[in-house]
Amino acid sequence: MILYNSSVFGEDPLHKFHFEDFHNDNETTIHLGYNPSNLDKKSQNEKHILIELEQPNRFLHPHSHSTTTLCESFFDKILTINSIFVNNRNKFLGKELYQCTFFPYSLRYLMAEFDKNVDVIYTGNRDYFNVCNTLSNRSLIWVGGNGNRRNISHTDKINLTSRSKIAISHNIVDFSDVIGFMDTHKDVVGHINGIFEQHKARTIEAAFNKAIIIHIDTGQKLIEELFKEGEDFLYYEDGIIEEVLNNYGDYQHLAENAYNKALNNYTTKHYYNKYIKPPL
């Protein structure tokens, strides 16, 4: 069984993994995100796996902190996206409840062609380091609440990414307004001025759509768990976007390398076989 989370926006990537293409185990329930209404009493033979794309931010915010322990008492396995949190929380619990995973991508959205007629795409609500505002002379698609594309479908976002030469990427979560609370849990996961990281869909979506990944570095370098700097992506620095666009042919191999690595390692099927299918 697969339980979708009705409290999450319907076009969120969480709803686009399509585990139904592989999952037919009636004794194991996959929960797509935390939803208290789905935490019914379970029978002895049932197994429940939570795909939790909100850690460690759920743990590190005072409004949601308590829900972490609710999840830990119910689920048999929790799959999430920050390795430091996973290692330290498992150590605290004295068991391997959490596993750190990559952000999966369903082959249902794999494009047959990549017509690169847009310079840069960014998907996110905040323009970190004012990157988007420096690209006034380039074609830019900014998908997000403050951007020039809002409330679009997941499919439309993928189509736009497939048309883009460069994708601006980051793994930033900014909780600078609750640093005091975060500091009380720094033994589990640290932060840099209220910023920490977790794997994000934008990076994987760029790789699967042959957009050159230009990644904003916060010093935590979580992206290097999945891709290699200089081989699959570049870190953002002043002038790098203009350099890549002006010499696009010299950098296309980065997109090809990231695409091949993602296709051979980071699909939903890879995710299912590695993290969900093995017996609990």
XYZ file of N, CA and C in Angstrom:
840
model
N 0.840 -1.199 0.000
C 0.000 0.000 0.000
C 0.876 1.250 0.000
N 0.395 2.282 -0.656
C 1.070 3.577 -0.663
C 0.087 4.619 -0.154
N 0.477 5.345 0.875
C -0.369 6.390 1.439
C 0.164 7.754 1.029
N -0.623 8.455 0.236
C -0.255 9.803 -0.172
C -0.634 10.790 0.925
N 0.018 11.917 0.933
C -0.170 12.912 1.981
C -1.022 14.056 1.445
N -2.272 14.089 1.860
C -3.203 15.097 1.349
C -2.877 16.501 1.818
N -2.009 16.627 2.826
C -1.656 17.957 3.334
C -0.535 18.607 2.524
N 0.037 17.861 1.588
C 1.129 18.369 0.761
C 0.590 18.768 -0.605
N 1.060 19.884 -1.129
C 0.686 20.395 -2.450
C 0.749 19.284 -3.493
N -0.288 19.135 -4.279
C -0.411 18.025 -5.211
C 0.679 17.952 -6.260
N 1.315 19.091 -6.589
C 2.388 19.105 -7.584
C 3.771 19.001 -6.956
N 3.821 18.770 -5.657
C 5.101 18.578 -4.982
C 5.770 17.307 -5.510
N 7.105 17.309 -5.653
C 7.788 16.099 -6.129
C 7.487 14.856 -5.306
N 7.115 15.030 -4.041
C 6.761 13.896 -3.189
C 5.677 13.028 -3.812
N 4.774 13.655 -4.578
C 3.672 12.925 -5.196
C 4.021 12.396 -6.590
N 5.254 12.594 -7.027
C 5.615 12.264 -8.408
C 6.665 11.158 -8.498
N 6.817 10.372 -7.433
C 7.804 9.295 -7.442
C 7.265 8.035 -8.128
N 5.962 7.808 -8.034
C 5.289 6.680 -8.691
C 5.851 5.324 -8.264
N 5.890 5.121 -6.957
C 6.299 3.821 -6.443
C 5.293 2.727 -6.796
N 4.095 3.105 -7.190
C 3.113 2.106 -7.614
C 3.585 1.318 -8.835
N 4.579 1.829 -9.536
C 5.137 1.097 -10.674
C 5.900 -0.150 -10.231
N 6.281 -0.219 -8.933
C 7.102 -1.323 -8.451
C 6.519 -2.017 -7.218
N 5.759 -1.296 -6.425
C 5.400 -1.778 -5.093
C 4.098 -2.559 -5.116
N 4.163 -3.837 -4.736
C 2.955 -4.659 -4.634
C 2.979 -5.524 -3.379
N 3.677 -5.055 -2.367
C 3.791 -5.771 -1.091
C 2.677 -5.298 -0.164
N 1.700 -6.145 0.091
C 0.542 -5.757 0.905
C 0.865 -5.633 2.382
N 2.001 -6.156 2.810
C 2.354 -6.093 4.230
C 3.224 -4.883 4.563
N 3.694 -4.175 3.528
C 4.522 -2.985 3.753
C 3.815 -1.758 3.193
N 3.589 -0.782 4.053
C 2.949 0.464 3.647
C 3.995 1.557 3.520
N 4.009 2.212 2.370
C 4.895 3.356 2.129
C 4.108 4.631 2.399
N 4.604 5.450 3.307
C 3.972 6.730 3.628
C 4.752 7.836 2.933
N 4.097 8.589 2.091
C 4.739 9.701 1.401
C 4.584 10.963 2.242
N 5.487 11.140 3.169
C 5.453 12.297 4.059
C 4.663 12.021 5.321
N 4.980 12.798 6.349
C 4.321 12.647 7.652
C 2.930 13.245 7.622
N 1.945 12.447 8.006
C 0.566 12.906 8.146
C -0.029 12.182 9.338
N -0.327 12.886 10.433
C -0.804 12.204 11.654
C -2.069 11.389 11.438
N -2.890 11.763 10.472
C -4.122 11.016 10.222
C -3.848 9.627 9.655
N -2.621 9.390 9.169
C -2.267 8.077 8.622
C -1.613 7.160 9.641
N -1.417 7.650 10.861
C -0.730 6.858 11.876
C -1.731 6.058 12.700
N -2.422 5.145 12.044
C -3.359 4.268 12.732
C -2.593 3.163 13.440
N -3.248 2.521 14.375
C -2.632 1.402 15.067
C -2.342 0.295 14.069
N -1.144 -0.251 14.111
C -0.757 -1.263 13.141
C -0.761 -2.653 13.760
N -1.004 -3.644 12.909
C -1.000 -5.022 13.374
C 0.435 -5.527 13.471
N 0.609 -6.694 14.041
C 1.937 -7.226 14.302
C 2.731 -7.468 13.025
N 2.060 -7.878 11.948
C 2.757 -8.234 10.715
C 2.965 -7.058 9.773
N 2.337 -5.930 10.041
C 2.467 -4.778 9.148
C 3.819 -4.088 9.321
N 4.351 -3.603 8.207
C 5.560 -2.796 8.224
C 5.251 -1.445 7.592
N 5.776 -0.399 8.193
C 5.504 0.953 7.712
C 6.816 1.699 7.476
N 6.967 2.230 6.266
C 8.155 2.994 5.883
C 7.738 4.420 5.578
N 8.418 5.375 6.190
C 8.137 6.798 5.963
C 9.201 7.390 5.045
N 8.754 7.967 3.942
C 9.640 8.770 3.102
C 9.497 10.209 3.587
N 10.486 10.655 4.308
C 10.436 11.914 5.047
C 11.405 12.911 4.428
N 10.880 13.800 3.619
C 11.713 14.793 2.951
C 11.781 16.094 3.737
N 11.402 16.025 5.018
C 11.397 17.224 5.856
C 12.306 17.071 7.072
N 13.362 16.285 6.932
C 14.349 16.191 8.000
C 15.707 16.636 7.467
N 16.419 17.422 8.252
C 16.205 17.688 9.671
C 15.361 18.923 9.993
N 14.709 19.541 8.990
C 13.986 20.774 9.339
C 12.812 20.513 10.274
N 12.195 19.322 10.204
C 11.118 19.011 11.150
C 11.666 18.963 12.578
N 12.834 18.381 12.730
C 13.453 18.230 14.045
C 13.956 19.561 14.590
N 14.410 20.441 13.708
C 15.093 21.656 14.141
C 14.183 22.860 14.323
N 12.889 22.711 14.043
C 11.988 23.850 14.236
C 11.072 23.592 15.430
N 10.927 24.562 16.312
C 10.127 24.324 17.527
C 8.672 23.970 17.255
N 8.113 24.418 16.139
C 6.706 24.129 15.840
C 6.477 22.677 15.428
N 7.504 22.020 14.936
C 7.330 20.651 14.429
C 8.225 19.635 15.127
N 9.044 20.091 16.059
C 10.036 19.220 16.685
C 9.418 17.959 17.288
N 8.302 18.099 17.965
C 7.705 16.961 18.681
C 7.206 15.871 17.741
N 6.924 16.213 16.492
C 6.425 15.196 15.556
C 7.509 14.195 15.188
N 8.778 14.566 15.384
C 9.864 13.628 15.097
C 9.739 12.387 15.966
N 9.508 12.556 17.242
C 9.409 11.403 18.140
C 8.146 10.597 17.859
N 7.061 11.238 17.407
C 5.865 10.492 17.017
C 6.178 9.560 15.851
N 6.917 10.062 14.883
C 7.303 9.236 13.742
C 8.205 8.093 14.177
N 9.127 8.376 15.067
C 10.089 7.358 15.493
C 9.434 6.221 16.249
N 8.332 6.499 16.912
C 7.654 5.450 17.673
C 6.733 4.593 16.809
N 6.401 5.071 15.603
C 5.439 4.357 14.759
C 6.113 3.593 13.613
N 7.089 4.209 12.963
C 7.602 3.652 11.717
C 8.726 2.645 11.951
N 8.808 1.675 11.027
C 9.856 0.659 11.065
C 11.119 1.132 10.353
N 10.975 2.069 9.454
C 12.106 2.656 8.743
C 11.712 4.060 8.306
N 12.664 5.003 8.425
C 12.423 6.375 7.980
C 13.543 6.755 7.008
N 13.143 7.127 5.806
C 14.091 7.488 4.756
C 14.097 9.003 4.616
N 15.272 9.607 4.796
C 15.347 11.057 4.751
C 16.648 11.512 4.094
N 16.963 12.799 4.139
C 17.868 13.377 3.145
C 18.985 14.247 3.728
N 19.445 13.907 4.940
C 20.610 14.582 5.506
C 21.401 13.549 6.294
N 22.598 13.223 5.825
C 23.371 12.124 6.399
C 23.836 12.400 7.824
N 24.146 13.646 8.143
C 24.599 13.976 9.503
C 23.468 13.746 10.494
N 22.278 14.210 10.149
C 21.118 13.973 11.008
C 20.893 12.483 11.203
N 20.932 11.728 10.106
C 20.678 10.287 10.166
C 21.670 9.599 11.094
N 22.943 9.863 10.924
C 23.965 9.192 11.736
C 23.835 9.525 13.213
N 23.628 10.798 13.515
C 23.562 11.206 14.917
C 22.260 10.797 15.589
N 21.167 10.841 14.838
C 19.883 10.437 15.433
C 19.842 8.932 15.673
N 20.368 8.150 14.734
C 20.431 6.702 14.949
C 21.289 6.359 16.165
N 22.398 7.086 16.321
C 23.267 6.861 17.480
C 22.518 7.156 18.774
N 21.752 8.229 18.786
C 20.963 8.583 19.975
C 19.906 7.520 20.273
N 19.254 7.018 19.216
C 18.183 6.031 19.400
C 18.723 4.638 19.702
N 19.969 4.384 19.341
C 20.551 3.070 19.557
C 20.066 2.032 18.569
N 19.602 2.486 17.394
C 19.151 1.555 16.358
C 19.210 2.265 15.010
N 19.179 1.476 13.941
C 19.277 2.018 12.587
C 17.877 2.272 12.032
N 17.173 3.215 12.624
C 15.818 3.541 12.174
C 15.849 4.375 10.901
N 16.756 5.342 10.848
C 16.843 6.257 9.709
C 17.838 5.740 8.674
N 17.549 6.031 7.417
C 18.515 5.857 6.339
C 18.569 7.139 5.525
N 19.778 7.557 5.164
C 19.939 8.723 4.300
C 19.866 8.267 2.854
N 19.070 8.969 2.065
C 18.831 8.578 0.684
C 19.115 9.742 -0.260
N 19.125 9.437 -1.533
C 19.122 10.488 -2.545
C 17.675 10.898 -2.825
N 17.491 11.940 -3.596
C 16.167 12.407 -3.989
C 15.813 11.711 -5.308
N 14.830 10.802 -5.333
C 14.590 9.990 -6.532
C 13.834 10.732 -7.629
N 13.922 10.164 -8.832
C 13.292 10.754 -10.013
C 12.635 9.641 -10.817
N 11.362 9.802 -11.128
C 10.631 8.786 -11.874
C 10.932 8.878 -13.371
N 11.167 7.732 -13.983
C 11.429 7.696 -15.419
C 10.187 8.043 -16.239
N 9.045 8.162 -15.602
C 7.866 8.664 -16.316
C 8.107 10.062 -16.868
N 9.041 10.803 -16.244
C 9.296 12.193 -16.637
C 10.599 12.342 -17.422
N 11.150 11.216 -17.890
C 12.385 11.288 -18.661
C 12.090 11.801 -20.070
N 12.775 12.855 -20.456
C 12.545 13.485 -21.750
C 13.301 12.750 -22.852
N 12.715 12.720 -24.051
C 13.368 12.094 -25.208
C 14.320 13.061 -25.885
N 14.020 14.373 -25.810
C 14.850 15.390 -26.447
C 15.050 16.559 -25.496
N 16.143 17.266 -25.701
C 16.477 18.413 -24.857
C 16.792 19.604 -25.749
N 15.785 20.426 -25.992
C 15.918 21.598 -26.860
C 16.336 22.783 -25.998
N 17.623 23.070 -25.961
C 18.172 24.058 -25.035
C 18.049 25.477 -25.592
N 16.892 26.113 -25.331
C 16.654 27.469 -25.823
C 16.448 28.481 -24.697
N 16.717 28.078 -23.452
C 16.658 28.972 -22.295
C 18.035 28.956 -21.636
N 18.504 30.128 -21.229
C 19.840 30.191 -20.636
C 19.894 29.562 -19.246
N 19.007 30.020 -18.356
C 19.116 29.631 -16.940
C 17.728 29.369 -16.365
N 17.634 28.306 -15.524
C 16.428 28.076 -14.740
C 16.800 28.001 -13.269
N 15.914 28.542 -12.427
C 16.049 28.393 -10.983
C 14.685 28.055 -10.427
N 14.598 27.003 -9.619
C 13.344 26.651 -8.960
C 13.526 26.839 -7.461
N 12.799 27.778 -6.904
C 12.902 28.095 -5.485
C 12.304 29.458 -5.227
N 11.935 29.705 -3.995
C 11.237 30.950 -3.676
C 12.181 32.110 -3.364
N 13.392 31.808 -2.887
C 14.322 32.863 -2.496
C 15.526 32.900 -3.421
N 15.937 34.106 -3.763
C 17.087 34.312 -4.648
C 18.336 34.461 -3.788
N 18.884 33.319 -3.351
C 20.071 33.356 -2.507
C 21.253 33.955 -3.270
N 21.976 34.818 -2.585
C 23.151 35.502 -3.131
C 22.791 36.407 -4.316
N 21.501 36.709 -4.476
C 21.046 37.645 -5.510
C 21.468 37.188 -6.914
N 21.518 35.882 -7.115
C 22.005 35.336 -8.382
C 21.068 35.696 -9.530
N 19.772 35.510 -9.338
C 18.822 35.749 -10.429
C 18.834 37.197 -10.896
N 18.999 38.108 -9.954
C 18.954 39.533 -10.308
C 20.189 39.993 -11.065
N 21.208 39.143 -11.158
C 22.402 39.504 -11.929
C 22.304 39.044 -13.384
N 21.178 38.434 -13.750
C 21.054 37.814 -15.082
C 20.069 38.558 -15.975
N 20.018 39.868 -15.836
C 19.033 40.659 -16.584
C 19.246 40.587 -18.092
N 20.465 40.276 -18.522
C 20.754 40.225 -19.958
C 20.661 38.809 -20.521
N 20.151 37.872 -19.722
C 20.025 36.479 -20.140
C 18.586 36.012 -19.978
N 18.202 35.000 -20.763
C 16.859 34.441 -20.595
C 16.846 33.587 -19.333
N 15.983 33.964 -18.403
C 15.906 33.320 -17.091
C 14.483 32.879 -16.814
N 14.339 31.632 -16.412
C 13.071 31.138 -15.889
C 13.260 30.913 -14.395
N 12.505 31.640 -13.600
C 12.554 31.495 -12.153
C 11.199 30.964 -11.701
N 11.177 29.694 -11.299
C 9.945 29.042 -10.857
C 9.858 29.171 -9.347
N 8.896 29.942 -8.864
C 8.748 30.132 -7.422
C 7.895 31.340 -7.121
N 7.583 31.494 -5.853
C 6.675 32.558 -5.442
C 7.145 33.940 -5.781
N 8.462 34.170 -5.839
C 9.010 35.478 -6.190
C 9.535 35.536 -7.618
N 9.304 34.469 -8.376
C 9.860 34.387 -9.715
C 8.893 34.808 -10.800
N 9.253 34.480 -12.061
C 8.410 34.839 -13.200
C 7.540 33.677 -13.683
N 7.600 32.534 -12.964
C 6.689 31.415 -13.188
C 6.188 30.963 -11.823
N 4.885 30.998 -11.641
C 4.306 30.634 -10.353
C 3.203 29.596 -10.548
N 3.056 28.730 -9.547
C 1.940 27.775 -9.507
C 1.839 26.938 -10.775
N 2.977 26.471 -11.258
C 2.959 25.633 -12.451
C 2.971 24.159 -12.032
N 2.624 23.290 -12.959
C 2.585 21.865 -12.666
C 4.000 21.289 -12.623
N 4.101 20.127 -12.012
C 5.384 19.419 -11.985
C 5.863 19.128 -13.406
N 4.961 18.703 -14.262
C 5.320 18.399 -15.648
C 5.830 19.633 -16.373
N 5.176 20.766 -16.159
C 5.639 22.005 -16.794
C 7.025 22.394 -16.288
N 7.255 22.195 -15.000
C 8.580 22.519 -14.444
C 9.660 21.641 -15.082
N 9.374 20.361 -15.243
C 10.340 19.459 -15.869
C 10.585 19.871 -17.316
N 9.533 20.212 -18.029
C 9.687 20.654 -19.419
C 10.573 21.891 -19.512
N 10.376 22.844 -18.605
C 11.195 24.052 -18.611
C 12.652 23.738 -18.283
N 12.867 22.820 -17.357
C 14.234 22.432 -17.004
C 14.928 21.766 -18.188
N 14.182 20.952 -18.932
C 14.775 20.260 -20.083
C 15.187 21.234 -21.184
N 14.624 22.441 -21.188
C 14.946 23.453 -22.191
C 16.091 24.365 -21.757
N 16.553 24.208 -20.522
C 17.498 25.165 -19.942
C 18.935 24.665 -20.009
N 19.839 25.563 -20.346
C 21.260 25.211 -20.436
C 21.876 25.057 -19.049
N 21.500 25.941 -18.128
C 22.044 25.947 -16.773
C 20.896 25.881 -15.778
N 21.112 25.142 -14.694
C 20.175 25.149 -13.568
C 20.923 25.599 -12.323
N 20.424 26.640 -11.685
C 20.987 27.067 -10.403
C 20.457 26.124 -9.329
N 21.363 25.607 -8.535
C 21.007 24.590 -7.548
C 21.496 24.995 -6.164
N 20.803 24.546 -5.153
C 21.289 24.646 -3.771
C 20.501 23.678 -2.902
N 21.038 23.390 -1.724
C 20.380 22.517 -0.745
C 20.031 23.276 0.531
N 19.846 24.575 0.420
C 19.731 25.457 1.582
C 18.361 25.347 2.247
N 18.389 25.228 3.582
C 17.219 25.472 4.427
C 17.637 26.553 5.417
N 16.892 27.641 5.468
C 17.261 28.801 6.277
C 16.315 28.918 7.473
N 16.838 28.578 8.653
C 16.087 28.707 9.905
C 16.752 29.754 10.802
N 17.224 30.829 10.205
C 17.948 31.830 10.986
C 17.072 32.501 12.038
N 15.751 32.341 11.927
C 14.858 32.938 12.919
C 14.719 32.089 14.180
N 15.237 30.852 14.160
C 15.123 29.984 15.346
C 16.486 29.408 15.719
N 17.544 30.210 15.564
C 18.893 29.740 15.864
C 19.008 29.280 17.321
N 18.380 29.996 18.239
C 18.457 29.614 19.645
C 17.955 28.201 19.879
N 16.828 27.856 19.266
C 16.288 26.497 19.400
C 17.205 25.488 18.718
N 17.706 25.836 17.558
C 18.602 24.925 16.837
C 19.868 24.629 17.639
N 20.368 25.627 18.348
C 21.595 25.437 19.108
C 21.427 24.420 20.233
N 20.208 24.224 20.700
C 19.973 23.223 21.750
C 20.039 21.808 21.194
N 20.091 21.688 19.862
C 20.154 20.365 19.241
C 21.352 20.240 18.290
N 22.391 21.026 18.543
C 23.530 21.024 17.639
C 24.331 19.731 17.706
N 24.063 18.890 18.728
C 24.711 17.589 18.779
C 24.125 16.629 17.745
N 22.954 16.968 17.200
C 22.308 16.129 16.177
C 22.661 16.623 14.783
N 22.494 17.899 14.544
C 22.880 18.470 13.259
C 23.215 19.943 13.467
N 24.317 20.379 12.891
C 24.748 21.751 13.059
C 24.201 22.663 11.985
N 24.575 23.932 12.079
C 24.143 24.923 11.094
C 25.215 25.985 10.973
N 25.142 26.752 9.924
C 26.030 27.890 9.726
C 25.163 29.134 9.642
N 25.133 29.907 10.705
C 24.298 31.112 10.798
C 22.828 30.814 10.488
N 22.347 29.668 10.984
C 20.946 29.306 10.807
C 20.653 28.549 9.527
N 21.684 28.287 8.740
C 21.494 27.572 7.471
C 22.049 26.155 7.593
N 21.263 25.187 7.162
C 21.729 23.810 7.042
C 21.249 23.282 5.699
N 21.586 22.028 5.397
C 21.288 21.497 4.066
C 20.534 20.180 4.144
N 19.765 19.934 3.108
C 19.199 18.610 2.852
C 19.040 18.479 1.339
N 19.139 17.253 0.834
C 19.043 17.054 -0.610
C 17.724 17.605 -1.139
N 17.774 18.211 -2.323
C 16.612 18.861 -2.904
C 16.318 18.325 -4.299
N 15.050 18.450 -4.695
C 14.620 17.965 -6.006
C 15.296 18.719 -7.137
N 15.565 20.019 -6.952
C 16.065 20.845 -8.062
C 17.382 20.302 -8.636
N 18.221 19.725 -7.790
C 19.508 19.218 -8.256
C 19.327 17.978 -9.119
N 18.525 17.050 -8.647
C 18.263 15.818 -9.392
C 17.497 16.117 -10.675
N 16.544 17.027 -10.614
C 15.777 17.384 -11.815
C 16.680 18.006 -12.874
N 17.651 18.795 -12.442
C 18.605 19.364 -13.392
C 19.431 18.270 -14.052
N 19.905 17.320 -13.251
C 20.733 16.248 -13.790
C 19.972 15.415 -14.814
N 18.733 15.056 -14.511
C 17.951 14.217 -15.410
C 17.505 14.959 -16.668
N 17.676 16.272 -16.676
C 17.270 17.060 -17.837
C 18.437 17.773 -18.508
N 19.634 17.274 -18.253
C 20.853 17.733 -18.932
C 21.053 19.242 -18.853
N 20.679 19.816 -17.712
C 21.026 21.210 -17.432
C 22.325 21.217 -16.638
N 23.253 22.075 -17.005
C 24.515 22.173 -16.274
C 24.219 22.707 -14.876
N 24.620 21.964 -13.864
C 24.319 22.324 -12.478
C 25.358 23.316 -11.969
N 24.888 24.512 -11.618
C 25.706 25.513 -10.924
C 25.168 25.579 -9.501
N 25.947 25.099 -8.549
C 25.453 24.858 -7.187
C 25.991 25.892 -6.211
N 25.098 26.480 -5.429
C 25.478 27.451 -4.408
C 26.003 26.704 -3.187
N 27.219 26.986 -2.803
C 27.895 26.290 -1.703
C 27.714 27.062 -0.404
N 27.247 26.371 0.635
C 27.118 26.989 1.954
C 28.250 26.562 2.882
N 29.151 25.732 2.376
C 30.221 25.199 3.207
C 29.958 23.788 3.680
N 28.742 23.275 3.478
C 28.389 21.936 3.956
C 28.515 20.863 2.868
N 28.437 21.246 1.607
C 28.793 20.401 0.457
C 28.058 19.066 0.410
N 26.790 19.076 0.758
C 26.001 17.849 0.731
C 25.886 17.269 -0.679
N 25.925 18.127 -1.684
C 25.804 17.678 -3.069
C 26.882 16.661 -3.431
N 28.045 16.737 -2.763
C 29.152 15.856 -3.110
C 28.918 14.408 -2.677
N 27.834 14.141 -1.960
C 27.438 12.756 -1.701
C 26.889 12.102 -2.968
N 26.447 12.920 -3.920
C 25.801 12.395 -5.128
C 26.580 12.690 -6.402
N 27.204 13.858 -6.478
C 27.876 14.288 -7.696
C 29.263 14.829 -7.359
N 30.141 14.844 -8.366
C 31.518 15.265 -8.166
C 31.762 16.630 -8.798
N 32.322 17.533 -7.999
C 32.640 18.872 -8.501
C 33.636 18.777 -9.654
N 33.397 19.556 -10.706
C 34.289 19.582 -11.844
C 34.060 18.467 -12.836
N 33.352 17.458 -12.423
C 33.020 16.335 -13.300
C 31.539 16.326 -13.644
N 30.706 16.617 -12.643
C 29.253 16.598 -12.826
C 28.612 17.967 -12.617
N 29.264 18.868 -11.914
C 28.682 20.175 -11.603
C 29.799 21.153 -11.276
N 29.424 22.435 -11.174
C 30.334 23.486 -10.748
C 29.716 24.232 -9.578
N 30.568 24.702 -8.676
C 30.084 25.579 -7.618
C 29.934 27.002 -8.161
N 28.945 27.698 -7.625
C 28.695 29.074 -8.050
C 29.808 29.995 -7.547
N 30.237 30.894 -8.418
C 31.124 31.996 -8.067
C 30.853 33.123 -9.046
N 31.306 34.299 -8.704
C 31.077 35.452 -9.588
C 31.615 35.159 -10.993
N 30.760 35.394 -11.986
C 31.170 35.254 -13.372
C 31.036 33.873 -13.965
N 30.715 32.854 -13.144
C 30.705 31.485 -13.661
C 29.560 31.248 -14.642
N 28.416 31.883 -14.424
C 27.289 31.662 -15.338
C 27.593 32.249 -16.711
N 28.141 33.443 -16.753
C 28.518 34.048 -18.028
C 29.600 33.218 -18.721
N 30.560 32.733 -17.947
C 31.622 31.910 -18.512
C 31.050 30.656 -19.176
N 30.138 29.980 -18.504
C 29.563 28.748 -19.050
C 28.715 29.047 -20.282
N 27.898 30.092 -20.229
C 27.034 30.406 -21.370
C 27.848 30.872 -22.576
N 28.909 31.621 -22.328
C 29.739 32.108 -23.437
C 30.574 30.995 -24.071
N 30.788 29.927 -23.321
C 31.595 28.805 -23.817
C 30.836 27.495 -23.569
N 29.575 27.520 -23.957
C 28.660 26.431 -23.591
C 29.170 25.057 -24.033
N 29.700 24.965 -25.231
C 30.184 23.684 -25.731
C 31.300 23.084 -24.894
N 32.080 23.943 -24.234
C 33.187 23.462 -23.411
C 32.705 22.862 -22.082
N 31.440 23.106 -21.739
C 30.936 22.667 -20.434
C 29.806 21.643 -20.526
N 29.362 21.332 -21.731
C 28.240 20.412 -21.881
C 28.518 19.019 -21.315
N 29.794 18.662 -21.263
C 30.127 17.338 -20.715
C 29.687 17.203 -19.260
N 29.626 18.317 -18.534
C 29.157 18.268 -17.141
C 27.718 17.779 -17.072
N 26.879 18.311 -17.959
C 25.478 17.902 -17.994
C 25.346 16.440 -18.406
N 26.162 16.024 -19.373
C 26.114 14.628 -19.820
C 26.564 13.684 -18.701
N 27.605 14.068 -17.996
C 28.097 13.225 -16.901
C 27.063 13.107 -15.788
N 26.469 14.236 -15.401
C 25.463 14.211 -14.338
C 24.242 13.407 -14.765
N 23.849 13.560 -16.024
C 22.710 12.804 -16.555
C 22.969 11.299 -16.487
N 24.121 10.871 -16.952
C 24.435 9.443 -16.944
C 24.548 8.896 -15.532
N 25.142 9.672 -14.635
C 25.245 9.226 -13.247
C 23.859 9.113 -12.617
N 23.001 10.091 -12.867
C 21.648 10.057 -12.310
C 20.848 8.894 -12.886
N 20.922 8.706 -14.197
C 20.156 7.652 -14.854
C 20.565 6.274 -14.353
N 21.827 6.114 -13.996
C 22.323 4.809 -13.561
C 22.285 4.600 -12.054
N 21.863 5.636 -11.317
C 21.913 5.509 -9.852
C 20.719 6.089 -9.098
N 20.013 7.087 -9.651
C 19.111 7.889 -8.831
C 17.659 7.896 -9.293
N 17.229 6.878 -10.016
C 15.823 6.791 -10.408
C 14.981 6.291 -9.244
N 13.668 6.405 -9.397
C 12.761 5.863 -8.386
C 12.955 4.358 -8.224
N 13.221 3.668 -9.326
C 13.428 2.213 -9.238
C 14.685 1.891 -8.452
N 15.782 2.636 -8.664
C 16.982 2.447 -7.855
C 16.663 2.675 -6.380
N 15.923 3.722 -6.109
C 15.547 4.069 -4.741
C 14.743 2.939 -4.107
N 13.750 2.456 -4.837
C 12.883 1.391 -4.312
C 13.698 0.138 -4.021
N 14.529 -0.274 -4.961
C 15.294 -1.504 -4.774
C 16.322 -1.388 -3.652
N 16.858 -0.202 -3.445
C 17.910 -0.016 -2.444
C 17.364 0.203 -1.041
N 16.249 0.948 -0.924
C 15.818 1.383 0.404
C 14.481 0.784 0.856
N 13.632 0.374 -0.058
C 12.302 -0.086 0.319
C 12.152 -1.597 0.171
N 12.644 -2.144 -0.903
C 12.459 -3.578 -1.174
C 13.167 -4.497 -0.180
N 14.384 -4.178 0.277
C 15.048 -5.089 1.232
C 14.166 -5.353 2.457
N 14.114 -6.617 2.926
C 13.233 -6.952 4.057
C 13.636 -6.203 5.319
N 12.638 -5.864 6.112
C 12.873 -5.140 7.357
C 13.221 -6.123 8.471
